[in-house]
XYZ file of C-alpha atoms in Angstrom:
403
model
C -0.689 21.143 13.817
C -1.554 18.032 15.815
C -3.651 15.011 14.966
C -6.280 16.358 17.360
C -6.994 19.421 15.213
C -10.343 18.542 13.682
C -11.560 22.042 12.841
C -12.276 21.859 9.141
C -15.362 22.845 7.160
C -17.141 19.532 6.878
C -20.010 17.899 8.683
C -19.659 15.767 11.812
C -20.588 12.742 9.713
C -17.715 13.466 7.325
C -15.318 13.807 10.244
C -16.479 10.505 11.700
C -16.058 8.751 8.350
C -12.544 10.132 7.854
C -11.434 8.909 11.260
C -13.180 5.571 10.757
C -10.901 5.090 7.731
C -7.817 6.010 9.778
C -8.719 3.696 12.685
C -9.783 0.952 10.291
C -6.439 1.218 8.529
C -4.724 0.329 11.813
C -6.997 -2.700 12.089
C -6.616 -3.891 8.501
C -2.834 -3.541 8.475
C -2.470 -5.221 11.888
C -4.440 -8.300 10.893
C -2.565 -8.510 7.603
C 0.853 -8.313 9.250
C 0.012 -10.697 12.070
C -0.811 -13.484 9.640
C 0.214 -13.349 5.999
C 3.942 -12.455 6.216
C 4.447 -15.673 8.159
C 3.254 -17.594 5.104
C 6.809 -17.190 3.789
C 8.150 -19.025 6.818
C 5.459 -21.693 6.520
C 6.130 -22.259 2.825
C 9.887 -22.470 3.396
C 9.820 -24.740 6.448
C 6.674 -26.867 6.114
C 6.015 -27.005 2.373
C 9.682 -27.275 1.383
C 9.394 -24.938 -1.600
C 12.374 -23.330 -3.363
C 12.979 -19.566 -3.333
C 11.607 -19.321 -6.891
C 8.425 -21.235 -5.974
C 7.905 -19.119 -2.844
C 8.381 -15.981 -4.939
C 5.623 -17.129 -7.310
C 3.266 -17.992 -4.432
C 3.771 -14.572 -2.803
C 3.532 -12.788 -6.141
C 0.256 -14.569 -6.910
C -1.266 -12.747 -3.951
C -1.117 -9.541 -5.976
C -2.215 -10.882 -9.371
C -5.990 -10.480 -9.094
C -5.552 -7.222 -7.227
C -3.844 -5.547 -10.185
C -7.141 -5.490 -12.073
C -9.653 -5.964 -9.262
C -8.672 -2.749 -7.483
C -9.490 -0.683 -10.560
C -12.798 -2.450 -11.256
C -13.912 -2.067 -7.643
C -12.980 1.601 -7.530
C -14.758 2.233 -10.823
C -17.881 0.586 -9.381
C -17.591 2.762 -6.286
C -17.726 5.831 -8.553
C -20.898 4.431 -10.097
C -22.617 2.852 -7.067
C -21.161 4.811 -4.143
C -18.396 3.865 -1.722
C -20.683 2.347 0.909
C -21.920 -0.815 -0.786
C -18.632 -1.652 -2.513
C -16.626 -1.135 0.700
C -18.937 -3.277 2.834
C -19.054 -6.122 0.292
C -15.257 -6.016 0.026
C -14.767 -6.270 3.799
C -17.303 -9.093 4.218
C -15.801 -11.198 1.419
C -12.307 -10.497 2.751
C -13.460 -11.767 6.144
C -14.617 -15.009 4.505
C -11.187 -15.443 2.881
C -9.428 -15.227 6.254
C -11.938 -17.641 7.811
C -11.155 -20.137 5.042
C -7.430 -19.666 5.754
C -8.305 -20.732 9.310
C -10.012 -23.911 8.091
C -7.428 -25.274 5.644
C -3.810 -26.458 5.490
C -3.963 -27.438 1.809
C -1.155 -25.696 -0.061
C -3.124 -25.200 -3.296
C -6.120 -23.761 -1.455
C -3.734 -21.450 0.416
C -2.357 -20.213 -2.915
C -5.916 -19.534 -4.139
C -6.801 -17.769 -0.883
C -3.621 -15.713 -1.107
C -4.738 -14.526 -4.550
C -8.190 -13.618 -3.199
C -6.606 -11.845 -0.240
C -4.584 -9.764 -2.689
C -7.776 -8.949 -4.585
C -9.685 -7.672 -1.551
C -6.650 -5.897 -0.099
C -6.207 -4.009 -3.366
C -9.932 -3.235 -3.458
C -9.877 -1.765 0.043
C -6.746 0.408 -0.346
C -7.988 2.725 -3.153
C -11.509 2.724 -1.685
C -10.218 4.008 1.652
C -8.200 6.735 -0.108
C -11.203 7.752 -2.224
C -13.398 7.960 0.898
C -10.847 10.294 2.498
C -10.750 12.376 -0.671
C -14.570 12.624 -0.677
C -14.723 13.831 2.905
C -11.777 16.193 3.307
C -11.105 19.735 2.044
C -8.023 20.086 -0.159
C -5.888 21.773 2.490
C -6.323 18.786 4.842
C -5.840 15.936 2.387
C -2.060 15.508 2.483
C -2.156 15.639 6.278
C -4.751 12.878 6.453
C -2.950 10.783 3.822
C 0.033 10.986 6.187
C -2.230 10.044 9.103
C -3.440 7.071 7.080
C 0.147 6.057 6.319
C 1.069 6.393 10.005
C -2.030 4.401 10.969
C -1.008 1.641 8.563
C 2.370 1.466 10.237
C 0.924 1.437 13.745
C -0.987 -1.638 12.623
C 2.138 -3.041 11.002
C 4.064 -2.528 14.261
C 1.478 -4.411 16.281
C 0.774 -7.157 13.745
C 4.137 -8.966 13.537
C 4.466 -9.110 17.323
C 1.022 -10.715 17.657
C 1.760 -12.964 14.684
C 5.069 -14.121 16.154
C 3.319 -15.104 19.402
C 0.428 -16.857 17.655
C 2.667 -18.679 15.159
C 4.571 -20.383 17.980
C 1.294 -22.009 19.090
C -1.166 -22.208 16.231
C -0.740 -19.830 13.282
C -4.313 -20.454 12.117
C -5.673 -18.563 15.155
C -4.439 -15.306 13.629
C -6.614 -15.964 10.559
C -9.721 -16.441 12.722
C -9.040 -13.197 14.594
C -8.527 -11.408 11.272
C -11.831 -12.727 9.939
C -13.804 -11.530 12.972
C -12.105 -8.113 12.982
C -12.909 -7.477 9.306
C -16.551 -8.420 9.874
C -16.805 -5.936 12.758
C -15.196 -3.226 10.596
C -17.754 -3.902 7.827
C -20.576 -3.465 10.361
C -19.148 -0.091 11.454
C -19.115 1.106 7.848
C -22.704 -0.093 7.426
C -23.748 2.003 10.423
C -21.695 5.163 9.787
C -21.277 5.545 6.027
C -24.938 5.892 4.826
C -25.329 9.484 6.073
C -22.548 10.573 3.729
C -23.426 8.452 0.677
C -25.395 11.141 -1.178
C -22.515 13.617 -1.197
C -20.130 11.316 -3.037
C -19.271 12.253 -6.612
C -20.929 9.897 -9.085
C -19.594 9.117 -12.540
C -21.966 8.763 -15.506
C -19.223 7.320 -17.703
C -19.171 3.712 -18.860
C -16.178 1.494 -18.085
C -14.740 1.791 -21.647
C -15.155 5.593 -21.522
C -13.403 5.723 -18.153
C -10.556 3.522 -19.407
C -10.179 5.759 -22.461
C -9.858 8.893 -20.317
C -7.353 7.220 -17.998
C -5.272 5.973 -20.937
C -5.088 9.524 -22.330
C -3.749 10.924 -19.047
C -0.017 10.440 -19.600
C 0.770 11.964 -16.214
C -1.224 9.169 -14.561
C 0.469 6.497 -16.699
C 3.943 7.667 -15.665
C 2.818 7.832 -12.032
C 1.595 4.219 -12.198
C 4.902 3.062 -13.724
C 6.851 4.892 -11.008
C 4.633 3.397 -8.305
C 5.106 -0.098 -9.775
C 8.885 0.222 -9.599
C 8.685 1.442 -5.996
C 6.338 -1.457 -5.192
C 9.061 -3.885 -6.334
C 11.210 -2.387 -3.581
C 8.413 -2.468 -0.993
C 7.758 -6.155 -1.779
C 11.206 -7.033 -0.429
C 9.672 -6.896 3.048
C 7.525 -9.921 2.117
C 10.426 -12.021 0.893
C 12.959 -10.819 3.480
C 12.925 -14.172 5.383
C 14.715 -15.766 2.412
C 17.666 -13.443 3.056
C 17.795 -14.382 6.747
C 19.745 -17.628 7.047
C 20.352 -17.615 10.806
C 18.509 -20.017 13.099
C 16.470 -17.203 14.668
C 15.212 -15.945 11.296
C 11.582 -15.770 12.454
C 12.415 -13.517 15.395
C 14.701 -11.318 13.247
C 11.968 -11.007 10.619
C 9.333 -9.978 13.168
C 11.784 -7.492 14.713
C 12.597 -5.874 11.350
C 8.911 -5.530 10.417
C 8.246 -3.864 13.748
C 11.272 -1.567 13.334
C 9.884 -0.557 9.938
C 6.513 0.328 11.408
C 7.775 1.981 14.601
C 10.281 4.052 12.595
C 7.420 5.511 10.572
C 5.621 6.587 13.739
C 8.739 8.062 15.372
C 10.457 9.592 12.337
C 7.514 10.958 10.363
C 7.240 14.282 12.283
C 10.964 14.951 11.730
C 10.813 13.921 8.063
C 7.800 16.209 7.581
C 9.818 19.159 8.923
C 12.714 18.278 6.611
C 10.553 18.137 3.474
C 8.156 20.961 4.397
C 9.537 23.575 1.983
C 10.862 21.164 -0.650
C 9.330 20.576 -4.068
C 7.582 17.320 -4.894
C 10.464 16.259 -7.126
C 13.120 16.909 -4.458
C 11.085 14.919 -1.946
C 10.933 12.004 -4.383
C 14.677 12.241 -5.099
C 15.575 12.067 -1.407
C 13.021 9.350 -0.757
C 14.010 7.062 -3.626
C 17.722 7.443 -2.800
C 17.231 6.430 0.852
C 14.858 3.653 -0.196
C 17.362 2.039 -2.560
C 20.232 2.301 -0.041
C 18.058 0.358 2.412
C 17.330 -2.349 -0.169
C 21.045 -2.810 -0.936
C 21.670 -3.069 2.807
C 19.210 -5.940 3.245
C 21.546 -8.224 1.295
C 24.741 -7.052 2.961
C 24.641 -8.634 6.415
C 23.034 -11.128 8.798
C 23.795 -8.940 11.822
C 20.564 -7.744 13.448
C 21.868 -4.265 14.355
C 23.148 -3.680 10.809
C 19.826 -4.833 9.358
C 17.928 -2.549 11.752
C 20.067 0.413 10.601
C 19.306 -0.294 6.937
C 15.619 -0.838 7.751
C 15.490 2.648 9.296
C 17.087 4.138 6.148
C 14.620 2.161 4.003
C 11.733 3.458 6.118
C 12.838 7.087 5.833
C 12.541 6.702 2.072
C 9.095 5.139 2.457
C 7.908 8.062 4.576
C 8.788 10.498 1.805
C 7.519 8.497 -1.161
C 4.276 6.738 -0.254
C 2.019 9.522 1.146
C 3.154 11.892 -1.606
C 2.236 9.244 -4.182
C -1.368 9.259 -2.915
C -1.418 13.058 -2.943
C -0.197 13.171 -6.546
C -3.038 10.860 -7.623
C -5.568 13.031 -5.790
C -4.058 16.136 -7.393
C -4.372 14.968 -10.998
C -7.756 13.192 -10.656
C -11.009 14.913 -11.774
C -13.580 15.089 -8.963
C -16.028 12.649 -10.599
C -13.288 10.070 -11.262
C -11.483 9.983 -7.905
C -12.254 6.308 -7.360
C -11.232 5.349 -10.891
C -7.922 7.212 -10.590
C -7.093 5.689 -7.216
C -8.132 2.319 -8.613
C -6.002 2.805 -11.740
C -3.084 3.734 -9.500
C -3.595 0.304 -7.964
C -2.055 -1.124 -11.148
C 1.199 -0.223 -9.410
C 0.694 -3.393 -7.335
C 2.014 -5.261 -10.363
C 5.339 -4.385 -8.713
C 4.278 -6.240 -5.563
C 3.589 -9.289 -7.741
C 6.752 -9.032 -9.833
C 9.060 -8.157 -6.909
C 9.019 -11.515 -5.053
C 9.287 -13.402 -8.350
C 12.304 -11.332 -9.416
C 13.980 -11.645 -6.034
C 13.293 -15.366 -5.773
C 14.790 -15.848 -9.240
C 17.820 -13.651 -8.505
C 18.486 -15.500 -5.233
C 18.388 -18.792 -7.117
C 21.143 -17.529 -9.453
C 23.138 -14.888 -7.555
C 24.236 -14.235 -3.986
C 22.251 -11.954 -1.659
C 24.256 -8.755 -2.228
C 24.036 -8.854 -6.028
C 20.345 -9.794 -5.971
C 19.484 -6.799 -3.790
C 21.667 -4.507 -5.919
C 19.632 -5.449 -9.025
C 16.369 -4.774 -7.146
C 17.716 -1.410 -5.951
C 18.639 -0.337 -9.495
C 15.149 -1.260 -10.736
C 13.541 0.694 -7.892
C 15.791 3.739 -8.378
C 14.643 4.031 -12.003
C 11.220 5.101 -10.647
C 12.657 8.585 -10.189
C 12.622 9.233 -13.946
C 8.915 8.381 -14.185
C 8.014 10.493 -11.128
C 9.802 13.405 -12.811
C 7.891 12.896 -16.086
C 4.525 12.648 -14.276
C 5.045 15.803 -12.215
C 6.439 17.723 -15.209
C 3.561 16.745 -17.531
C 0.892 17.682 -14.994
C 2.580 21.039 -14.298
C 2.611 21.832 -18.019
C -1.047 20.780 -18.315
C -2.049 23.153 -15.490
C 0.064 25.938 -17.023
C -1.585 25.496 -20.437
C -5.067 25.447 -18.857
C -4.304 28.698 -17.024
C -3.138 30.368 -20.267
C -6.269 29.232 -22.111
C -8.543 30.610 -19.372
C -6.762 33.947 -19.278
């Protein structure tokens, strides 16, 4: 079934909102990838920081987001998605505008932390909005569309960023700021018609936290996602592995290969995994993912790196959309935002990953450093298994009790 098949039992407003999220995901990911990944190059070349220091700076960008994503999603369950989403986008726009105005390293570190906060607020909000507006049989398809949209943006972003960074890197921050402000205005215009149909939680924050803590299936899913995020974060710190003189161009090329591979390979991967169980999909995905990570430390040859990036991306295609679907599957209707927000705790892996890699690179050579990261990431498979198994048993017990 193609992306142009819109015939599902929802209102026109719901359809418009769902596609606004998909299109907006292209925008958000493009502006992120055209600016922030090049901070690694700036910090290494202009600020003269060590690999450990750069790892801490990049990791700091995820620190506030670990907790902020959950709080924001909880508030969206209480107040509705509209107001929280618009405020998030406007404040995020201000962060990028401040990036444009400053060259101070310490302010950049602070802004990077705030960027991580608003990025992690937006991600679960966008998934919760899709969940609100789509029937169950369409959700996995649109989570895949969202993942593809993110990678279309990621394919465009590095190419624009590479061009802008050769002239004035700060211009990309100004463009990002304006784009986010426009996106916020679109949500302000389109989202109100759907606001009343969103599920609203009457639970307090402590009550919500208590329910989430009791859901062991969710806890294991968050741990698994955190370990995968350590692997995903290697894309941010990849420039430190590229020692050739054309490292910037190689980096931009590899990011684009990652994104383009998602767009090209996803239909074929979907056919391959169509009849497979969730656990088998995760097994195949995590295995390919870790092979790609090991490959990143094995060579400086562009063609070899491209080959391992494609393998890495095939694993991504299997793991990431299914992760969102698993959260949607186990979440009660009135706590969708809270569950997606709690799943955002997995971004602790995005914070820890650059710090671990920076530390490993300071002690070991590239190949051994990437092998350690791959082993850590591969261990996610155990926690995915436990999460899926526990939820299956919970559903089975509920069915027996009803009958």
